[in-house]
XYZ file of N, CA, C and O in Angstrom:
752
model
N 17.780 18.605 -3.805
C 16.588 18.809 -3.019
C 16.371 17.612 -2.098
O 16.475 16.464 -2.513
N 16.071 17.877 -0.837
C 15.858 16.815 0.133
C 14.500 16.157 -0.087
O 13.496 16.822 -0.351
N 14.478 14.849 0.046
C 13.263 14.076 -0.150
C 12.325 14.257 1.044
O 12.743 14.129 2.189
N 11.064 14.602 0.756
C 10.038 14.649 1.787
C 9.522 13.226 1.956
O 8.916 12.673 1.044
N 9.791 12.630 3.090
C 9.400 11.241 3.301
C 8.884 11.067 4.715
O 8.977 11.959 5.552
N 8.341 9.901 4.987
C 7.813 9.572 6.294
C 8.375 8.214 6.682
O 8.383 7.284 5.879
N 8.836 8.105 7.914
C 9.428 6.860 8.400
C 8.691 6.417 9.655
O 8.383 7.234 10.525
N 8.420 5.116 9.710
C 7.697 4.544 10.846
C 8.204 3.127 11.085
O 8.532 2.417 10.134
N 8.271 2.729 12.350
C 8.732 1.392 12.697
C 7.574 0.575 13.257
O 6.787 1.074 14.059
N 7.475 -0.660 12.793
C 6.463 -1.604 13.261
C 7.165 -2.840 13.790
O 8.248 -3.190 13.332
N 6.516 -3.532 14.707
C 6.936 -4.869 15.112
C 5.950 -5.836 14.476
O 4.731 -5.648 14.589
N 6.459 -6.847 13.794
C 5.583 -7.826 13.141
C 4.803 -8.566 14.223
O 5.388 -9.222 15.082
N 3.506 -8.423 14.186
C 2.631 -9.029 15.186
C 2.436 -10.516 14.915
O 2.460 -10.958 13.764
N 2.206 -11.276 15.985
C 1.945 -12.710 15.830
C 0.790 -12.952 14.871
O 0.851 -13.851 14.030
N -0.261 -12.171 14.989
C -1.451 -12.361 14.152
C -1.180 -12.068 12.678
O -1.963 -12.478 11.815
N -0.096 -11.382 12.378
C 0.241 -11.055 10.987
C 1.205 -12.067 10.370
O 1.589 -11.931 9.213
N 1.594 -13.072 11.134
C 2.501 -14.086 10.633
C 1.750 -15.335 10.194
O 0.623 -15.588 10.625
N 2.405 -16.106 9.350
C 1.811 -17.368 8.911
C 2.377 -18.507 9.761
O 3.091 -18.274 10.738
N 2.079 -19.750 9.377
C 2.534 -20.902 10.156
C 4.048 -21.069 10.117
O 4.622 -21.781 10.945
N 4.720 -20.383 9.179
C 6.191 -20.429 9.113
C 6.823 -19.298 9.921
O 8.011 -19.087 9.873
N 5.980 -18.523 10.594
C 6.376 -17.361 11.395
C 6.822 -16.178 10.529
O 7.485 -15.274 10.994
N 6.461 -16.219 9.266
C 6.810 -15.132 8.345
C 5.615 -14.199 8.167
O 4.463 -14.634 8.238
N 5.908 -12.922 7.936
C 4.855 -11.945 7.677
C 4.068 -12.363 6.439
O 4.657 -12.693 5.406
N 2.749 -12.372 6.548
C 1.913 -12.688 5.385
C 2.013 -11.535 4.388
O 2.108 -10.364 4.785
N 1.989 -11.833 3.087
C 2.029 -10.749 2.090
C 0.917 -9.717 2.295
O 1.142 -8.524 2.137
N -0.260 -10.165 2.681
C -1.362 -9.220 2.903
C -1.051 -8.282 4.063
O -1.372 -7.091 4.017
N -0.406 -8.796 5.105
C -0.042 -7.953 6.243
C 1.021 -6.936 5.835
O 0.993 -5.784 6.280
N 1.947 -7.350 4.974
C 2.954 -6.419 4.464
C 2.249 -5.231 3.787
O 2.583 -4.078 4.047
N 1.249 -5.518 2.940
C 0.514 -4.433 2.276
C -0.258 -3.589 3.287
O -0.351 -2.375 3.141
N -0.806 -4.211 4.328
C -1.526 -3.419 5.341
C -0.567 -2.492 6.078
O -0.910 -1.348 6.373
N 0.662 -2.958 6.385
C 1.648 -2.094 7.027
C 1.991 -0.911 6.125
O 2.122 0.221 6.579
N 2.143 -1.187 4.834
C 2.467 -0.132 3.872
C 1.316 0.874 3.802
O 1.541 2.091 3.795
N 0.084 0.387 3.761
C -1.080 1.281 3.731
C -1.165 2.109 5.014
O -1.507 3.293 4.976
N -0.851 1.482 6.149
C -0.897 2.210 7.417
C 0.153 3.312 7.438
O -0.121 4.428 7.893
N 1.359 3.024 6.949
C 2.405 4.053 6.895
C 1.971 5.212 6.000
O 2.214 6.378 6.316
N 1.307 4.897 4.878
C 0.816 5.950 3.978
C -0.247 6.806 4.680
O -0.232 8.040 4.575
N -1.151 6.165 5.405
C -2.186 6.896 6.134
C -1.575 7.755 7.239
O -1.965 8.916 7.433
N -0.594 7.207 7.955
C 0.068 7.969 9.022
C 0.864 9.136 8.444
O 0.946 10.206 9.060
N 1.448 8.933 7.256
C 2.149 10.018 6.567
C 1.167 11.154 6.284
O 1.455 12.328 6.553
N 0.000 10.823 5.755
C -1.018 11.847 5.467
C -1.451 12.552 6.754
O -1.558 13.789 6.786
N -1.684 11.798 7.815
C -2.109 12.402 9.089
C -1.038 13.327 9.657
O -1.359 14.324 10.295
N 0.234 13.002 9.423
C 1.321 13.867 9.897
C 1.268 15.239 9.235
O 1.831 16.206 9.753
N 0.580 15.316 8.094
C 0.399 16.585 7.378
C -1.043 17.082 7.500
O -1.545 17.789 6.645
N -1.701 16.665 8.579
C -3.076 17.072 8.912
C -4.123 16.631 7.903
O -5.198 17.219 7.822
N -3.818 15.600 7.126
C -4.817 15.038 6.220
C -5.480 13.854 6.934
O -5.152 12.697 6.696
N -6.398 14.190 7.827
C -7.094 13.172 8.595
C -8.502 12.961 8.037
O -8.839 13.489 6.967
N -9.323 12.207 8.748
C -10.681 11.932 8.273
C -11.470 13.219 8.028
O -12.189 13.334 7.038
N -11.325 14.204 8.923
C -12.046 15.470 8.769
C -11.586 16.215 7.513
O -12.398 16.820 6.808
N -10.289 16.165 7.224
C -9.741 16.811 6.030
C -10.416 16.252 4.776
O -10.878 16.997 3.918
N -10.462 14.923 4.673
C -11.035 14.300 3.484
C -12.553 14.462 3.439
O -13.126 14.665 2.371
N -13.207 14.405 4.603
C -14.662 14.591 4.642
C -15.045 15.991 4.160
O -16.021 16.152 3.415
N -14.272 17.004 4.554
C -14.557 18.379 4.140
C -14.386 18.561 2.639
O -15.029 19.433 2.031
N -13.555 17.734 2.016
C -13.302 17.839 0.572
C -14.041 16.763 -0.220
O -13.913 16.686 -1.429
N -14.796 15.917 0.486
C -15.569 14.834 -0.158
C -14.684 13.974 -1.057
O -15.062 13.624 -2.171
N -13.484 13.649 -0.545
C -12.540 12.837 -1.308
C -11.990 11.713 -0.438
O -12.115 11.738 0.788
N -11.368 10.743 -1.095
C -10.689 9.649 -0.403
C -9.537 9.170 -1.269
O -9.619 9.206 -2.496
N -8.458 8.757 -0.616
C -7.365 8.075 -1.316
C -7.731 6.600 -1.405
O -8.159 5.989 -0.418
N -7.549 6.005 -2.570
C -7.777 4.579 -2.778
C -6.564 3.996 -3.494
O -5.931 4.677 -4.295
N -6.253 2.739 -3.214
C -5.168 2.076 -3.917
C -5.654 1.678 -5.300
O -6.680 1.018 -5.438
N -4.919 2.107 -6.332
C -5.244 1.746 -7.707
C -4.511 0.478 -8.128
O -5.112 -0.510 -8.519
N -3.199 0.508 -8.027
C -2.347 -0.627 -8.386
C -1.185 -0.659 -7.409
O -0.775 0.381 -6.889
N -0.645 -1.853 -7.212
C 0.583 -1.941 -6.426
C 1.359 -3.186 -6.809
O 0.792 -4.161 -7.291
N 2.654 -3.072 -6.622
C 3.556 -4.185 -6.898
C 4.570 -4.228 -5.762
O 4.893 -3.205 -5.157
N 5.071 -5.421 -5.501
C 6.049 -5.583 -4.429
C 7.201 -6.449 -4.925
O 7.006 -7.366 -5.718
N 8.381 -6.106 -4.453
C 9.558 -6.928 -4.685
C 10.089 -7.274 -3.300
O 10.477 -6.382 -2.538
N 10.064 -8.564 -2.963
C 10.457 -9.011 -1.625
C 11.843 -9.640 -1.699
O 12.075 -10.540 -2.491
N 12.748 -9.151 -0.860
C 14.102 -9.680 -0.799
C 14.236 -10.694 0.340
O 14.923 -11.682 0.228
N 13.571 -10.397 1.448
C 13.473 -11.318 2.581
C 12.223 -10.946 3.359
O 12.018 -9.782 3.691
N 11.378 -11.939 3.623
C 10.155 -11.664 4.369
C 10.478 -11.606 5.856
O 11.118 -12.524 6.391
N 10.079 -10.529 6.536
C 10.339 -10.443 7.978
C 9.544 -11.505 8.745
O 8.548 -12.026 8.252
N 9.996 -11.801 9.959
C 9.357 -12.821 10.785
C 8.677 -12.191 11.998
O 8.928 -11.029 12.333
N 7.837 -12.989 12.653
C 7.096 -12.505 13.821
C 8.050 -11.952 14.870
O 9.107 -12.511 15.132
N 7.674 -10.814 15.433
C 8.469 -10.181 16.474
C 9.592 -9.297 15.961
O 10.180 -8.536 16.722
N 9.874 -9.360 14.663
C 10.954 -8.555 14.081
C 10.498 -7.107 13.918
O 9.360 -6.835 13.548
N 11.398 -6.196 14.195
C 11.112 -4.770 13.979
C 11.474 -4.419 12.538
O 12.551 -4.757 12.075
N 10.550 -3.734 11.862
C 10.791 -3.295 10.486
C 10.512 -1.803 10.405
O 9.603 -1.291 11.050
N 11.336 -1.124 9.629
C 11.152 0.303 9.412
C 10.647 0.499 7.995
O 11.216 -0.045 7.046
N 9.577 1.262 7.875
C 9.015 1.607 6.574
C 9.340 3.059 6.291
O 9.126 3.928 7.142
N 9.890 3.313 5.129
C 10.204 4.657 4.689
C 9.427 4.892 3.400
O 9.597 4.154 2.437
N 8.559 5.896 3.395
C 7.657 6.097 2.267
C 7.696 7.540 1.786
O 7.874 8.464 2.581
N 7.554 7.716 0.474
C 7.527 9.040 -0.136
C 6.644 8.970 -1.375
O 6.494 7.910 -1.984
N 6.062 10.110 -1.732
C 5.144 10.103 -2.874
C 5.341 11.331 -3.753
O 5.945 12.320 -3.355
N 4.825 11.193 -4.960
C 4.808 12.279 -5.943
C 3.400 12.861 -6.003
O 2.447 12.216 -5.570
N 3.239 14.044 -6.595
C 1.889 14.581 -6.790
C 1.106 13.740 -7.799
O 1.693 12.971 -8.570
N -0.200 13.890 -7.791
C -1.043 13.183 -8.760
C -0.699 13.619 -10.177
O -0.556 14.812 -10.448
N -0.555 12.629 -11.040
C -0.322 12.876 -12.462
C -1.263 11.962 -13.219
O -1.215 10.738 -13.049
N -2.138 12.535 -14.014
C -3.103 11.759 -14.800
C -3.944 10.846 -13.920
O -4.218 9.704 -14.257
N -4.323 11.335 -12.751
C -5.215 10.589 -11.885
C -4.568 9.580 -10.974
O -5.258 8.829 -10.290
N -3.228 9.544 -10.928
C -2.543 8.542 -10.118
C -1.381 9.180 -9.359
O -0.663 10.017 -9.896
N -1.203 8.777 -8.106
C -0.116 9.283 -7.281
C 0.846 8.140 -6.986
O 0.468 7.125 -6.411
N 2.092 8.288 -7.395
C 3.118 7.274 -7.152
C 3.621 7.394 -5.724
O 3.998 8.470 -5.268
N 3.640 6.247 -5.020
C 4.200 6.186 -3.668
C 5.117 4.967 -3.593
O 4.706 3.853 -3.879
N 6.373 5.212 -3.215
C 7.352 4.138 -3.047
C 7.628 3.967 -1.558
O 7.880 4.945 -0.846
N 7.573 2.723 -1.106
C 7.845 2.412 0.297
C 8.923 1.337 0.361
O 8.832 0.319 -0.323
N 9.938 1.602 1.168
C 11.014 0.639 1.412
C 10.852 0.079 2.823
O 10.626 0.843 3.763
N 10.958 -1.234 2.969
C 10.945 -1.891 4.268
C 12.365 -2.329 4.568
O 13.006 -2.963 3.724
N 12.832 -2.005 5.782
C 14.201 -2.357 6.164
C 14.201 -3.020 7.530
O 13.355 -2.725 8.375
N 15.175 -3.887 7.753
C 15.314 -4.518 9.062
C 16.078 -3.586 10.001
O 16.462 -2.472 9.614
N 16.319 -4.049 11.228
C 16.974 -3.194 12.232
C 18.388 -2.805 11.834
O 18.890 -1.771 12.260
N 19.043 -3.622 10.994
C 20.396 -3.316 10.528
C 20.385 -2.399 9.308
O 21.441 -2.025 8.799
N 19.194 -2.038 8.817
C 19.087 -1.156 7.663
C 19.073 -1.881 6.328
O 19.048 -1.236 5.278
N 19.070 -3.219 6.342
C 19.029 -3.987 5.090
C 17.610 -3.961 4.520
O 16.638 -4.144 5.254
N 17.534 -3.774 3.218
C 16.220 -3.700 2.581
C 15.572 -5.076 2.531
O 16.172 -6.054 2.090
N 14.335 -5.137 3.013
C 13.549 -6.363 3.010
C 12.619 -6.423 1.801
O 12.408 -7.483 1.220
N 12.055 -5.280 1.438
C 11.097 -5.231 0.331
C 10.944 -3.799 -0.139
O 11.251 -2.850 0.586
N 10.464 -3.677 -1.378
C 10.093 -2.380 -1.931
C 8.682 -2.526 -2.487
O 8.376 -3.516 -3.155
N 7.835 -1.547 -2.184
C 6.463 -1.552 -2.684
C 6.243 -0.291 -3.510
O 6.539 0.816 -3.067
N 5.743 -0.487 -4.723
C 5.363 0.609 -5.610
C 3.841 0.609 -5.639
O 3.219 -0.346 -6.095
N 3.256 1.649 -5.103
C 1.804 1.727 -4.998
C 1.320 2.988 -5.717
O 1.879 4.065 -5.525
N 0.302 2.836 -6.531
C -0.299 3.973 -7.224
C -1.660 4.239 -6.600
O -2.574 3.423 -6.677
N -1.744 5.368 -5.933
C -2.970 5.773 -5.259
C -3.776 6.670 -6.193
O -3.207 7.380 -7.029
N -5.066 6.634 -6.025
C -5.945 7.539 -6.757
C -6.742 8.350 -5.745
O -6.953 7.914 -4.613
N -7.138 9.547 -6.157
C -8.016 10.374 -5.330
C -9.390 10.304 -5.965
O -9.556 10.614 -7.146
N -10.354 9.856 -5.173
C -11.723 9.732 -5.677
C -12.597 10.820 -5.077
O -12.466 11.157 -3.895
N -13.472 11.359 -5.911
C -14.491 12.288 -5.437
C -15.660 11.454 -4.943
O -16.309 10.755 -5.723
N -15.931 11.530 -3.650
C -17.049 10.783 -3.089
C -18.377 11.416 -3.493
O -19.381 10.716 -3.626
N -18.375 12.724 -3.704
C -19.601 13.420 -4.116
C -20.001 13.065 -5.542
O -21.179 12.933 -5.849
N -18.985 12.911 -6.415
C -19.260 12.657 -7.835
C -19.082 11.197 -8.224
O -19.450 10.799 -9.328
N -18.471 10.405 -7.351
C -18.253 8.993 -7.642
C -17.314 8.753 -8.806
O -17.548 7.875 -9.629
N -16.237 9.533 -8.862
C -15.282 9.372 -9.965
C -13.862 9.660 -9.482
O -13.657 10.286 -8.443
N -12.901 9.202 -10.279
C -11.494 9.466 -10.017
C -11.171 10.888 -10.469
O -11.582 11.315 -11.548
N -10.433 11.597 -9.637
C -10.004 12.956 -9.983
C -8.618 12.895 -10.611
O -7.729 12.214 -10.096
N -8.432 13.607 -11.707
C -7.098 13.648 -12.327
C -6.112 14.360 -11.405
O -4.951 14.020 -11.338
N -6.584 15.365 -10.706
C -5.814 16.072 -9.682
C -6.773 16.351 -8.536
O -7.956 16.583 -8.765
N -6.293 16.352 -7.293
C -7.218 16.475 -6.157
C -7.901 17.835 -6.007
O -8.919 17.922 -5.354
N -7.365 18.912 -6.564
C -7.976 20.229 -6.380
C -7.517 20.919 -5.106
O -7.984 21.998 -4.776
N -6.626 20.294 -4.369
C -6.025 20.875 -3.176
C -4.579 20.387 -3.096
O -4.212 19.431 -3.753
N -3.802 21.085 -2.331
C -2.404 20.683 -2.167
C -2.016 20.839 -0.705
O -2.655 21.588 0.036
N -1.007 20.121 -0.293
C -0.492 20.187 1.073
C 1.009 20.415 0.964
O 1.727 19.609 0.373
N 1.456 21.509 1.533
C 2.860 21.900 1.414
C 3.791 20.837 1.989
O 3.551 20.300 3.064
N 4.842 20.525 1.231
C 5.923 19.606 1.610
C 5.504 18.142 1.731
O 6.280 17.323 2.207
N 4.299 17.786 1.312
C 3.863 16.386 1.373
C 4.405 15.603 0.185
O 4.893 14.493 0.342
N 4.357 16.201 -0.990
C 4.761 15.524 -2.211
C 6.185 15.887 -2.600
O 6.719 16.898 -2.189
N 6.771 15.046 -3.435
C 8.083 15.279 -4.036
C 7.897 15.396 -5.539
O 6.998 14.765 -6.103
N 8.753 16.170 -6.197
C 8.670 16.248 -7.664
C 8.828 14.862 -8.274
O 8.091 14.484 -9.177
N 9.813 14.113 -7.785
C 10.025 12.725 -8.242
C 10.464 11.881 -7.059
O 11.080 12.380 -6.118
N 10.149 10.616 -7.130
C 10.589 9.637 -6.145
C 11.253 8.509 -6.924
O 10.658 7.968 -7.859
N 12.481 8.180 -6.551
C 13.218 7.134 -7.269
C 12.614 5.764 -7.001
O 12.087 5.505 -5.933
N 12.747 4.909 -7.998
C 12.278 3.542 -7.881
C 10.950 3.350 -8.583
O 10.120 4.262 -8.619
N 10.788 2.175 -9.138
C 9.558 1.845 -9.838
C 9.555 0.347 -10.100
O 10.587 -0.246 -10.383
N 8.395 -0.268 -9.962
C 8.232 -1.686 -10.267
C 7.227 -1.834 -11.395
O 6.356 -0.972 -11.575
N 7.314 -2.922 -12.168
C 6.334 -3.126 -13.248
C 4.927 -3.258 -12.669
O 4.694 -4.032 -11.747
N 4.006 -2.479 -13.204
C 2.622 -2.502 -12.747
C 1.665 -3.002 -13.821
O 0.467 -3.097 -13.591
N 2.214 -3.311 -14.983
C 1.392 -3.772 -16.104
C 0.910 -5.188 -15.836
O 1.697 -6.069 -15.523
N -0.373 -5.416 -15.965
C -0.949 -6.744 -15.805
C -1.177 -7.316 -17.190
O -1.903 -6.742 -17.998
N -0.527 -8.429 -17.469
C -0.636 -9.040 -18.785
C -1.787 -10.027 -18.805
O -1.979 -10.795 -17.858
N -2.531 -10.024 -19.890
C -3.651 -10.946 -20.034
C -3.131 -12.347 -20.334
O -2.194 -12.523 -21.094
N -3.779 -13.320 -19.733
C -3.427 -14.720 -19.951
C -3.931 -15.147 -21.328
O -5.102 -14.962 -21.659
N -3.038 -15.710 -22.143
C -3.402 -16.103 -23.506
C -4.088 -17.465 -23.544
O -4.835 -17.767 -24.454
N -3.815 -18.299 -22.552
C -4.338 -19.667 -22.562
C -5.601 -19.828 -21.726
O -6.028 -20.942 -21.469
N -6.180 -18.747 -21.278
C -7.360 -18.844 -20.426
C -6.970 -18.972 -18.961
O -5.818 -19.236 -18.630
N -7.921 -18.774 -18.111
C -7.674 -18.814 -16.676
C -8.372 -20.011 -16.056
O -9.399 -20.472 -16.555
N -7.831 -20.484 -14.966
C -8.463 -21.547 -14.195
C -9.068 -20.916 -12.950
O -8.378 -20.208 -12.212
N -10.328 -21.157 -12.731
C -11.002 -20.582 -11.571
C -10.415 -21.135 -10.284
O -10.155 -22.332 -10.158
N -10.216 -20.256 -9.337
C -9.770 -20.659 -8.003
C -10.943 -20.663 -7.043
O -10.777 -20.815 -5.842
N -12.149 -20.465 -7.568
C -13.353 -20.463 -6.742
C -13.972 -19.082 -6.661
O -13.508 -18.139 -7.288
N -15.010 -18.997 -5.879
C -15.721 -17.731 -5.674
C -15.644 -17.357 -4.202
O -15.514 -18.227 -3.342
N -15.738 -16.074 -3.939
C -15.665 -15.570 -2.580
C -16.664 -14.441 -2.415
O -16.772 -13.581 -3.286
N -17.361 -14.436 -1.299
C -18.280 -13.352 -0.975
C -17.612 -12.462 0.062
O -17.150 -12.961 1.100
N -17.550 -11.175 -0.216
C -16.937 -10.238 0.736
C -17.779 -10.218 2.007
O -19.003 -10.119 1.953
N -17.098 -10.324 3.136
C -17.760 -10.348 4.434
C -17.281 -9.174 5.278
O -16.295 -8.517 4.964
N -17.956 -8.962 6.366
C -17.674 -7.854 7.269
C -16.181 -7.722 7.582
O -15.614 -6.638 7.481
N -15.533 -8.813 7.967
C -14.152 -8.756 8.433
C -13.143 -8.440 7.329
O -12.004 -8.104 7.618
N -13.544 -8.531 6.071
C -12.627 -8.231 4.975
C -12.820 -6.824 4.397
O -12.054 -6.397 3.558
N -13.858 -6.126 4.829
C -14.152 -4.801 4.268
C -13.438 -3.717 5.069
O -13.269 -3.821 6.279
N -13.033 -2.669 4.373
C -12.293 -1.597 5.010
C -13.181 -0.382 5.249
O -14.390 -0.431 5.049
N -12.566 0.718 5.649
C -13.329 1.914 6.000
C -14.061 2.532 4.816
O -14.964 3.338 5.002
N -13.704 2.163 3.601
C -14.429 2.650 2.426
C -15.572 1.712 2.041
O -16.248 1.937 1.045
N -15.759 0.642 2.819
C -16.880 -0.257 2.596
C -16.677 -1.271 1.484
O -17.642 -1.850 1.000
N -15.443 -1.492 1.063
C -15.197 -2.500 0.031
C -14.113 -3.462 0.499
O -13.438 -3.216 1.496
N -13.967 -4.550 -0.211
C -12.944 -5.533 0.121
C -11.584 -4.849 0.046
O -11.207 -4.299 -0.988
N -10.871 -4.849 1.156
C -9.564 -4.204 1.187
C -8.624 -4.895 0.218
O -8.582 -6.125 0.154
N -7.858 -4.097 -0.529
C -6.970 -4.657 -1.555
C -5.962 -5.644 -0.970
O -5.589 -6.607 -1.621
N -5.530 -5.444 0.266
C -4.573 -6.359 0.875
C -5.196 -7.737 1.096
O -4.508 -8.761 1.034
N -6.491 -7.779 1.316
C -7.147 -9.068 1.542
C -7.133 -9.934 0.284
O -7.141 -11.160 0.372
N -7.093 -9.322 -0.883
C -6.999 -10.106 -2.121
C -5.775 -11.021 -2.097
O -5.800 -12.125 -2.618
N -4.696 -10.548 -1.472
C -3.498 -11.385 -1.374
C -3.747 -12.635 -0.547
O -3.209 -13.698 -0.848
N -4.563 -12.529 0.507
C -4.910 -13.723 1.283
C -5.653 -14.717 0.402
O -5.391 -15.921 0.452
N -6.576 -14.222 -0.422
C -7.321 -15.107 -1.321
C -6.384 -15.790 -2.315
O -6.487 -16.991 -2.555
N -5.458 -15.028 -2.870
C -4.503 -15.585 -3.834
C -3.589 -16.598 -3.156
O -3.359 -17.694 -3.679
N -3.065 -16.260 -1.986
C -2.168 -17.168 -1.270
C -2.886 -18.463 -0.913
O -2.288 -19.544 -0.948
N -4.173 -18.389 -0.573
C -4.946 -19.600 -0.277
C -5.112 -20.483 -1.508
O -5.216 -21.702 -1.405
N -5.130 -19.869 -2.686
C -5.372 -20.619 -3.923
C -4.090 -21.201 -4.522
O -4.152 -22.142 -5.308
N -2.929 -20.644 -4.158
C -1.661 -21.095 -4.737
C -1.011 -22.179 -3.893
O -1.175 -22.216 -2.672
N -0.209 -23.047 -4.522
C 0.568 -24.018 -3.730
C 1.603 -23.297 -2.868
O 2.072 -22.209 -3.217
N 1.951 -23.875 -1.737
C 2.886 -23.250 -0.794
C 4.236 -22.929 -1.426
O 4.866 -21.937 -1.089
N 4.695 -23.758 -2.351
C 6.029 -23.531 -2.933
C 6.093 -22.303 -3.830
O 7.173 -21.834 -4.164
N 4.953 -21.766 -4.217
C 4.940 -20.546 -5.033
C 5.179 -19.392 -4.115
O 5.817 -18.467 -4.315
């Protein structure tokens, strides 16, 4: 069976690079989220579609494995595919490749469908879109978050501001990476 997938090419923007001219991890996640949104729109799942069903896709968990971080001005191709919702979560795997087709990164993202009317996660969306989902998508990254046994060290507090909030009115998950990167030493 042929994989139902969506492919899109981006050029790494100057504003998405860090002082080393490398794509920021948060920008990588924003590109992946944009490809997922464009994939949905290609199947007519636009704002009106979700508004009529009082639902929204939200990122639940995601993990990334980076082989080489792209640099400013570099063209990257994102290839993304997803499975149907199972137990309230939709698996989506996205591969980032350079112009020569070499894999730069793989992102495993688990999306959830939320009922905006009821304010809860739906185990299944209650609607389907032909040829959008695949029975299975190969690839998987560890998504389990292990609790720290020795306690945590605070990296400070942050108040969500206008520029960090997304269309759902909350701190965009990709922005959390900026906060983490600011708190970690550069060599990490």
